[in-house]
Short mmCIF file of C-alpha atoms and ligand atoms in Angstrom, two decimals:
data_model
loop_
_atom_site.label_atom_id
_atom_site.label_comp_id
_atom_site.label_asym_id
_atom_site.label_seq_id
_atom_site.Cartn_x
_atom_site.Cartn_y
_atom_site.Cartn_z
CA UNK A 11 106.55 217.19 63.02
CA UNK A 12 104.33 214.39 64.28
CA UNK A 13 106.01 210.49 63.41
CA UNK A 14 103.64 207.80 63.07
CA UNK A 15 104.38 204.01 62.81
CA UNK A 16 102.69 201.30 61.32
CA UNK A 17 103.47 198.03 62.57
CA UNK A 18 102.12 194.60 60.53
CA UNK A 19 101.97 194.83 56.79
CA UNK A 20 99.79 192.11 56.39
CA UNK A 21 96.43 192.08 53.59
CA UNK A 22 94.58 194.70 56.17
CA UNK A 23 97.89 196.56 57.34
CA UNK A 24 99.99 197.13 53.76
CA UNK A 25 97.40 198.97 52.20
CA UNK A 26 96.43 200.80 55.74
CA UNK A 27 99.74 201.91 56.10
CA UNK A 28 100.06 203.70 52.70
CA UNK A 29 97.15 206.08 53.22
CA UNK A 30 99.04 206.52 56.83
CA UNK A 31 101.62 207.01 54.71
CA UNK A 32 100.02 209.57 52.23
CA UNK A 33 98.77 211.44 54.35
CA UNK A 34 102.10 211.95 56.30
CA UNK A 35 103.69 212.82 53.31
CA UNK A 36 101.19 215.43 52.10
CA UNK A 37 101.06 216.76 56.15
CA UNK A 38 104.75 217.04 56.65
CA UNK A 39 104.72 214.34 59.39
CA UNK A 40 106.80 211.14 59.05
CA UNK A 41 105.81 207.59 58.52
CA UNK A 42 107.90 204.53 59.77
CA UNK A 43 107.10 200.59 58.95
CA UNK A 44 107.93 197.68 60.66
CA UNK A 45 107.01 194.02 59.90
CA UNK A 46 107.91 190.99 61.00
CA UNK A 47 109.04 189.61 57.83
CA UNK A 48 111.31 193.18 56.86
CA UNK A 49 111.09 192.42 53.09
CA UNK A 50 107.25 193.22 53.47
CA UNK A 51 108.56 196.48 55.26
CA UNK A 52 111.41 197.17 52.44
CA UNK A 53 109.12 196.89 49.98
CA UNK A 54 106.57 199.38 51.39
CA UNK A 55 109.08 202.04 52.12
CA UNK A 56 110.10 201.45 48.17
CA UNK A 57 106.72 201.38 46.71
CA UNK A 58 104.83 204.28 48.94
CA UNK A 59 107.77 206.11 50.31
CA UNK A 60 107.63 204.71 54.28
CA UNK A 61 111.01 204.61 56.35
CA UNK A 62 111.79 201.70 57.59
CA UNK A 63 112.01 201.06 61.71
CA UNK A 64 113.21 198.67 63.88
CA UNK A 65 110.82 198.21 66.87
CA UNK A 66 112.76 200.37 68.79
CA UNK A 67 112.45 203.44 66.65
CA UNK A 68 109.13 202.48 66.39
CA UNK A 69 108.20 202.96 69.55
CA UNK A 70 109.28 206.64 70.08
CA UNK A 71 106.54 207.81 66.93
CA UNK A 72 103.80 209.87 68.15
CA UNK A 73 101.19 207.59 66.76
CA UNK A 74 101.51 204.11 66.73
CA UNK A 75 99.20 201.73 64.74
CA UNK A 76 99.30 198.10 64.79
CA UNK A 77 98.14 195.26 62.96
CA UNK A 78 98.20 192.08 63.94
CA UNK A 79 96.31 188.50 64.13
CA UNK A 80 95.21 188.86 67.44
CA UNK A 81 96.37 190.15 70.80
CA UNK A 82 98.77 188.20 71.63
CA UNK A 83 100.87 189.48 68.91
CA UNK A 84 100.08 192.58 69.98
CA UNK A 85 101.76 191.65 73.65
CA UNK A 86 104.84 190.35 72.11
CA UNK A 87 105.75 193.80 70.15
CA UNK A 88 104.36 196.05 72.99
CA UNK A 89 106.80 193.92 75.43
CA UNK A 90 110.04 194.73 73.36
CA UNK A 91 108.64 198.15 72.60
CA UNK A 92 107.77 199.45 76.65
CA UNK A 93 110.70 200.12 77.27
CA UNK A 94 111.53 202.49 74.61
CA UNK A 95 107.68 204.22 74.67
CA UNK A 96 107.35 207.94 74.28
CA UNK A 97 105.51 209.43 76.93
CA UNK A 98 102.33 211.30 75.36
CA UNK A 99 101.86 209.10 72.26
CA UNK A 100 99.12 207.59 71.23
CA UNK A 101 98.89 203.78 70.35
CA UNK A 102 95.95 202.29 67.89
CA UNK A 103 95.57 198.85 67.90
CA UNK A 104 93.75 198.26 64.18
CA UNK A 105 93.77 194.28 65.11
CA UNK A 106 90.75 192.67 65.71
CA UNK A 107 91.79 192.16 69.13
CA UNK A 108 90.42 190.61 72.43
CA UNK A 109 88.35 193.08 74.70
CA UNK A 110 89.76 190.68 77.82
CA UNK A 111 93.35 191.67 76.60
CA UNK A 112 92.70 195.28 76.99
CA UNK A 113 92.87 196.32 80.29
CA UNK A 114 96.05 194.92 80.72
CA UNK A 115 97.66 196.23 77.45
CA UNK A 116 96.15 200.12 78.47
CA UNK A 117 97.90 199.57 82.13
CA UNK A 118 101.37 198.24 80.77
CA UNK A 119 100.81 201.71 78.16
CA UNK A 120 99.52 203.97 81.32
CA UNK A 121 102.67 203.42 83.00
CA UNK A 122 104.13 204.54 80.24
CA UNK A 123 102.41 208.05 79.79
CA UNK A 124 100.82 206.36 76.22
CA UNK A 125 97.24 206.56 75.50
CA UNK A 126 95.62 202.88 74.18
CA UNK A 127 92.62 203.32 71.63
CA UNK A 128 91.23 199.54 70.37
CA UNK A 129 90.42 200.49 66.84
CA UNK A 130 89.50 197.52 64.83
CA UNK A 131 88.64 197.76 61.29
CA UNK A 132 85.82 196.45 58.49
CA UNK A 133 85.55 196.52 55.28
CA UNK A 134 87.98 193.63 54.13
CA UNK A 135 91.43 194.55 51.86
CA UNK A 136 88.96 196.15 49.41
CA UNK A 137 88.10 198.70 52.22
CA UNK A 138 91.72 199.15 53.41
CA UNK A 139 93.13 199.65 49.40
CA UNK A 140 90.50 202.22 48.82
CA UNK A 141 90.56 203.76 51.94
CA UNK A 142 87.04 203.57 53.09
CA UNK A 143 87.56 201.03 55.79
CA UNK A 144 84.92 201.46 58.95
CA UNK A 145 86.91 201.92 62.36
CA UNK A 146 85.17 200.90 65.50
CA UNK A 147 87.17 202.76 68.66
CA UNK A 148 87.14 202.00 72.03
CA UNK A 149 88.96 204.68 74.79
CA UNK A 150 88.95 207.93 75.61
CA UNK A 151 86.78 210.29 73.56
CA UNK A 152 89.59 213.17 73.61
CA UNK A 153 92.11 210.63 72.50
CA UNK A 154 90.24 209.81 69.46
CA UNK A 155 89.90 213.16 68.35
CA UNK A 156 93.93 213.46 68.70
CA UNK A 157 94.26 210.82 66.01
CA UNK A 158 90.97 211.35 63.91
CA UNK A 159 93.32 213.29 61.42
CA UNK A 160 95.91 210.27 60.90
CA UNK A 161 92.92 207.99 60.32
CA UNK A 162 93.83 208.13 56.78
CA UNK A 163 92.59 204.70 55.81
CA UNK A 164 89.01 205.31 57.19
CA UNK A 165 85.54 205.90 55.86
CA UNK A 166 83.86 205.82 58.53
CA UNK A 167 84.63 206.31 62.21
CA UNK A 168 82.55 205.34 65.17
CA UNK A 169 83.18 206.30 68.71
CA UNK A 170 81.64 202.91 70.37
CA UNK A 171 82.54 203.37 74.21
CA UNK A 172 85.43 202.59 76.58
CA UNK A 173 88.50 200.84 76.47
CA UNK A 174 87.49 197.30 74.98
CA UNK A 175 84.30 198.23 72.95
CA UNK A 176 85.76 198.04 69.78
CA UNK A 177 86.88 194.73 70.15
CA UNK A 178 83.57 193.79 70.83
CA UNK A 179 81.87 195.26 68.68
CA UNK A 180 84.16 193.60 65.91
CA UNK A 181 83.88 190.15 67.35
CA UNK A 182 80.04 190.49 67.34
CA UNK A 183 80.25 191.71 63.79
CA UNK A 184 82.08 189.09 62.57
CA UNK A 185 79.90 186.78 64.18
CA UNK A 186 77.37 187.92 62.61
CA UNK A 187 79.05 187.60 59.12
CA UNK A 188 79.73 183.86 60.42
CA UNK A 189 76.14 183.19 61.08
CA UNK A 190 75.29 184.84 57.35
CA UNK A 191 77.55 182.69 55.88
CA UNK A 192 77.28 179.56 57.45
CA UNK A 193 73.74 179.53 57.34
CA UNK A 194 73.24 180.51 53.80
CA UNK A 195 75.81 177.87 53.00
CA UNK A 196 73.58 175.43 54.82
CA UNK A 197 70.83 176.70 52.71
CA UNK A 198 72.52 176.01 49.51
CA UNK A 199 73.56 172.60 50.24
CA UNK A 200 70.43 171.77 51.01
CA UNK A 201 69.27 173.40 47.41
CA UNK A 202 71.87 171.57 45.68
CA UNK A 203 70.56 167.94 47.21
CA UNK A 204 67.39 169.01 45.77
CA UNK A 205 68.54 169.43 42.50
CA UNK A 206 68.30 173.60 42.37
CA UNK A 207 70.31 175.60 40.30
CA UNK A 208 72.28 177.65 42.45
CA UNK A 209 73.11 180.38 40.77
CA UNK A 210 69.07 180.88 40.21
CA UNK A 211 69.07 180.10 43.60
CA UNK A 212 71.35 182.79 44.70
CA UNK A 213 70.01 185.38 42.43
CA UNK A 214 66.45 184.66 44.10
CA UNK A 215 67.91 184.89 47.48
CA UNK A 216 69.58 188.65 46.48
CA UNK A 217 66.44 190.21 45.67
CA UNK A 218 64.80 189.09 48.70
CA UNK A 219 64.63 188.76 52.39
CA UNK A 220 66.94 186.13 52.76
CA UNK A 221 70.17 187.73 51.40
CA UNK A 222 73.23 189.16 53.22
CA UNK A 223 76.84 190.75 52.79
CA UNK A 224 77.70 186.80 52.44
CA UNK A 225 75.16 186.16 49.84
CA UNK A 226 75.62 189.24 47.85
CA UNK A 227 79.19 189.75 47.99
CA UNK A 228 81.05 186.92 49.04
CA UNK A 229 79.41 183.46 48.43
CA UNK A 230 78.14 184.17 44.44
CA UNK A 231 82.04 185.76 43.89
CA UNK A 232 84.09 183.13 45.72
CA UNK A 233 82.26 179.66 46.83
CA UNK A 234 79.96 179.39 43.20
CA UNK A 235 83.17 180.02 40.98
CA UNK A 236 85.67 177.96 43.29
CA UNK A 237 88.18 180.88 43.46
CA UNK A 238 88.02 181.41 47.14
CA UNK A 239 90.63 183.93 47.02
CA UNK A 240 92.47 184.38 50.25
CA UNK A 241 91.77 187.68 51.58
CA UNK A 242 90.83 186.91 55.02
CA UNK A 243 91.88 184.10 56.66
CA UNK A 244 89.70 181.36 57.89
CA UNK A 245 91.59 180.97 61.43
CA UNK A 246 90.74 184.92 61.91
CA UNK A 247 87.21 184.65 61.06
CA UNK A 248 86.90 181.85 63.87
CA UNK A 249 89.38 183.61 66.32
CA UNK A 250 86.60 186.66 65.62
CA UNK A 251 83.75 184.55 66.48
CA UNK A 252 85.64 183.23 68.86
CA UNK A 253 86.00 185.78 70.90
CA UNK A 254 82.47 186.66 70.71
CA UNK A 255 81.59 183.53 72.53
CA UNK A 256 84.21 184.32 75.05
CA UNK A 257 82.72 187.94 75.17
CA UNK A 258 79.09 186.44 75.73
CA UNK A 259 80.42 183.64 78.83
CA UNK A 260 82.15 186.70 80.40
CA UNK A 261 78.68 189.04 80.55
CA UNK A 262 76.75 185.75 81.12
CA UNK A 263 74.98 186.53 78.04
CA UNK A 264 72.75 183.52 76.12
CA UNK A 265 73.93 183.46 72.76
CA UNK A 266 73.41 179.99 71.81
CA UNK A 267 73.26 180.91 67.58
CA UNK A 268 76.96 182.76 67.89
CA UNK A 269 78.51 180.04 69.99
CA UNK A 270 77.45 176.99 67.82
CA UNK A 271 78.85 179.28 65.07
CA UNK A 272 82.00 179.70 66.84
CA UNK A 273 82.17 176.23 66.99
CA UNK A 274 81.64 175.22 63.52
CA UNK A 275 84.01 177.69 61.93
CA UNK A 276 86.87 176.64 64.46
CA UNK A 277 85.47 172.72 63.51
CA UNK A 278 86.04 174.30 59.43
CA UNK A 279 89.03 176.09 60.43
CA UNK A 280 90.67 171.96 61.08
CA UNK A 281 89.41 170.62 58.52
CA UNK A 282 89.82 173.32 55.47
CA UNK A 283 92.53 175.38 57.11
CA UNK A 284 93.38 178.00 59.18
CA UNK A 285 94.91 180.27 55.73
CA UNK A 286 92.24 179.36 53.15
CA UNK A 287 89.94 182.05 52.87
CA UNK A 288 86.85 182.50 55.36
CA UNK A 289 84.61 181.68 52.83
CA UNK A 290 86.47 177.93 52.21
CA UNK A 291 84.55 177.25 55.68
CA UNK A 292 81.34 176.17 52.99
CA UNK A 293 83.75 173.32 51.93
CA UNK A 294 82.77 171.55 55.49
CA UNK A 295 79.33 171.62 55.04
CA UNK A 296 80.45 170.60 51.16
CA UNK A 297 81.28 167.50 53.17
CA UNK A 298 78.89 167.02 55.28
CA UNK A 299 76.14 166.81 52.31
CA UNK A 300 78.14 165.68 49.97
CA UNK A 301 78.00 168.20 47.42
CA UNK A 302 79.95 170.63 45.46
CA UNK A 303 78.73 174.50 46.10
CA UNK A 304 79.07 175.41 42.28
P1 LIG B 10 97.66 188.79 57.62
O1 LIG B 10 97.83 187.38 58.03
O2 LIG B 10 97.58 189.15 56.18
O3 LIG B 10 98.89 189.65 58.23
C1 LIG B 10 99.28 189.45 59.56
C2 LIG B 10 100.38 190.43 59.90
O4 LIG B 10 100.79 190.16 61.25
C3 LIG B 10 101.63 190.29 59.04
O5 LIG B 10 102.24 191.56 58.92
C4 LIG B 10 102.50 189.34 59.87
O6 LIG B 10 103.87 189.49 59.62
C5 LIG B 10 102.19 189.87 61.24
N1 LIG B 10 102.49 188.88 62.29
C6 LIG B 10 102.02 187.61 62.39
N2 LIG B 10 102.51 187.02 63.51
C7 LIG B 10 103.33 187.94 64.10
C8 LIG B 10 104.13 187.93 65.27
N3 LIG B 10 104.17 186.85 66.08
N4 LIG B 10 104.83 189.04 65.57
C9 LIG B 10 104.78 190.12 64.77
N5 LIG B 10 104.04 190.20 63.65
C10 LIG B 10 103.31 189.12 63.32
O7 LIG B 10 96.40 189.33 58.44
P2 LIG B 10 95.35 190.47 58.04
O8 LIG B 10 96.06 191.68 57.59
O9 LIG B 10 94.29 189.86 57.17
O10 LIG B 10 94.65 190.71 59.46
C11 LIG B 10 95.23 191.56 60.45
C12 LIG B 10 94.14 191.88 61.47
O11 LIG B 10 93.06 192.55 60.80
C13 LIG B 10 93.53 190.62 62.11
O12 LIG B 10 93.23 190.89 63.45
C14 LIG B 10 92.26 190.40 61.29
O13 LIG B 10 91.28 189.68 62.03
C15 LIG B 10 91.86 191.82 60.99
N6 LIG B 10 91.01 192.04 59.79
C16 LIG B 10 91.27 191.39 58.60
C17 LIG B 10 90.47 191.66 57.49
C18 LIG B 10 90.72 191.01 56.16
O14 LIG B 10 89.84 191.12 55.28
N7 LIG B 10 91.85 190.36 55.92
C19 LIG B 10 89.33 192.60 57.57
C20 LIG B 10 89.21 193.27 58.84
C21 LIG B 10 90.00 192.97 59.91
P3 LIG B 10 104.64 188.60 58.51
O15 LIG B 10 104.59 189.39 57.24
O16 LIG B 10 106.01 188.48 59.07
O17 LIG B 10 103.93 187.27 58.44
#
C-alpha cells in the first residue's frame, strides 16, 4: 500500500488533495492531510475521507505533496519533517516556488534518500476543483513517471527539465498573465477617460488581436462587475512575477517589460492588498486615472 500526504489545504491545495484523495481511495493506497490551521485538515478528512497527520506522520508517506505560498514555507515544514523522512519517497512541491530555493531543498532531501520534483500548478481553483489543473515538473524524468499515477488533480502534465524548471516556468507564466492584465487594465482606463463603454470595449477587444486569458476570463468576470472574488491572492501574483525578475538578474537576461511588471504589482500589492484578489491590482491604475473600471 503506497501513503501519500498532502500538506497545505489552501484554495489550490483543498481541492488538490481530494482527487489525491480519490484516487487513493479507489487504488487502495492511503491519503493523509496536514494544514497549518488543523480545522482546514479536520474538515477535509470529514468531507472527502483523508486521515489526518501530524507532520511527523506525514513525513514517512511515500508521496509527499505540498502546497504552500512560497518556499520558504516549504523550508519551515521540510525542517521539522527531515528528520522523520522515509528513505525512497518521493516529495512534490505543487507551490509556485523559487527555482533559487531548489537546490538546496533537493540536497537537504538527497541526504535523506527522498527524491524532490518542483511541480507547480495552473489553472486557478477552477482547475484544481475539476481536476484539470496543468503541472509543470522539474527533476528527474524517472521520478516523474513514479508519481504520474498519483497526479490525480492534473490535466495536463509537462516534463519541463531539471530540478528548478518548473518554478520557472511558472514564474514566467505568471508574468506573463501580469503583463496581460496590467496592460489591458491600462488600456481600459485609458478607454474610460475617453468616454468608451467598456463593456463594448471589452467585447471588441475578445474578438480580436488584443485579447488574453485576462481579458476573456478574468477582467469582464471580476474588475467590470466589482466582485473581484478572492481566488488568488494579489501578494502571490507579485511574489510570481517576482521571482521572474529574480530569475531574469540571475541568467543576466534583459527583461525590462516583466520587471516593471514586477514592480507595479508589488507597488498594487501595498496599496490594494496582499489578500484581495490578483485582479484588485486594476484598482491602482483605478487611481492613478481616476476612474472606476465598471
Ligand atoms: P492559500 O493562501 O489559499 O493557502 C495557503 C496554504 O498555505 C494554506 O493551507 C495555509 O495554511 C498554508 N500556510 C501559509 N503559511 C504557512 C506556514 N508558515 N506554514 C505552513 N503552512 C502555511 O494559497 P493558494 O492555495 O492560493 O496558493 C498555494 C500555492 O499555489 C501558491 O504558491 C500559489 O502561488 C499557487 N497557485 C495558486 C493559484 C490560485 O489560483 N489560487 C493557482 C496556481 C498556483 P492555513 O490554512 O493555516 O492558513
Amino acid at each position: 500500500m503506497t501513503t501519500l500526504a498532502f500538506l497545505g489545504l489552501g484554495a489550490m491545495g483543498d481541492p488538490m488533495a481530494a482527487h489525491v484523495t480519490r484516487h487513493a481511495r479507489q487504488g487502495g493506497h492511503r491519503s493523509l492531510v496536514w494544514n497549518r490551521t488543523a480545522s482546514r485538515a479536520e474538515a477535509h478528512a470529514h468531507a472527502h475521507g483523508s486521515e489526518v497527520a501530524s507532520l511527523e506522520q506525514a513525513a514517512r508517506a511515500d508521496v509527499i505533496f505540498t502546497c504552500l505560498p512560497t518556499s520558504a514555507e516549504v523550508d519551515e515544514v521540510l525542517t521539522v519533517m527531515e528528520p522523520h523522512l522515509k528513505a525512497g519517497a518521493m516529495w512534490v512541491d505543487c507551490t509556485s516556488g523559487h527555482p533559487q530555493a531548489a537546490p538546496a531543498q533537493r540536497e537537504r532531501l538527497a541526504a535523506r534518500g527522498v527524491t524532490l520534483l518542483d511541480a507547480p500548478v495552473s489553472g486557478g481553483t477552477g482547475g484544481a476543483q475539476a481536476g484539470t489543473l496543468t503541472v509543470m515538473v522539474g527533476g528527474p524524468a524517472e521520478a516523474l513517471e513514479a508519481v504520474r499515477p498519483h497526479l490525480a488533480f492534473a490535466g495536463k502534465v509537462v516534463h519541463v527539465g531539471q530540478s528548478g524548471a518548473g518554478f520557472a516556468v511558472k514564474a514566467v507564466n505568471n508574468a506573463l498573465l501580469g503583463v496581460a492584465l496590467w496592460a489591458t487594465g491600462e488600456g481600459l482606463a485609458v478607454l474610460a477617460r475617453a468616454g468608451v463603454d467598456l463593456g463594448a470595449a471589452l467585447d471588441v477587444i475578445n474578438a480580436s488581436s488584443g485579447r488574453s486569458n485576462a481579458s476573456q476570463n478574468l477582467i469582464g468576470q471580476r474588475v467590470l462587475t466589482r466582485e473581484f472574488p478572492a481566488t488568488f491572492a494579489l501578494g502571490l501574483l507579485a511574489k510570481d512575477a517576482g521571482i521572474a525578475a529574480d530569475l531574469t538578474g540571475e541568467v543576466r537576461g534583459s527583461a525590462p517589460l516583466l520587471a516593471q511588471t514586477a514592480a507595479l504589482l508589488r507597488a498594487a500589492e501595498r496599496v490594494v492588498g496582499a489578500d484581495e484578489d490578483h485582479t484588485a491590482a486594476l484598482k491602482l491604475i483605478e487611481q492613478m486615472n481616476d476612474v472606476e473600471l465598471t
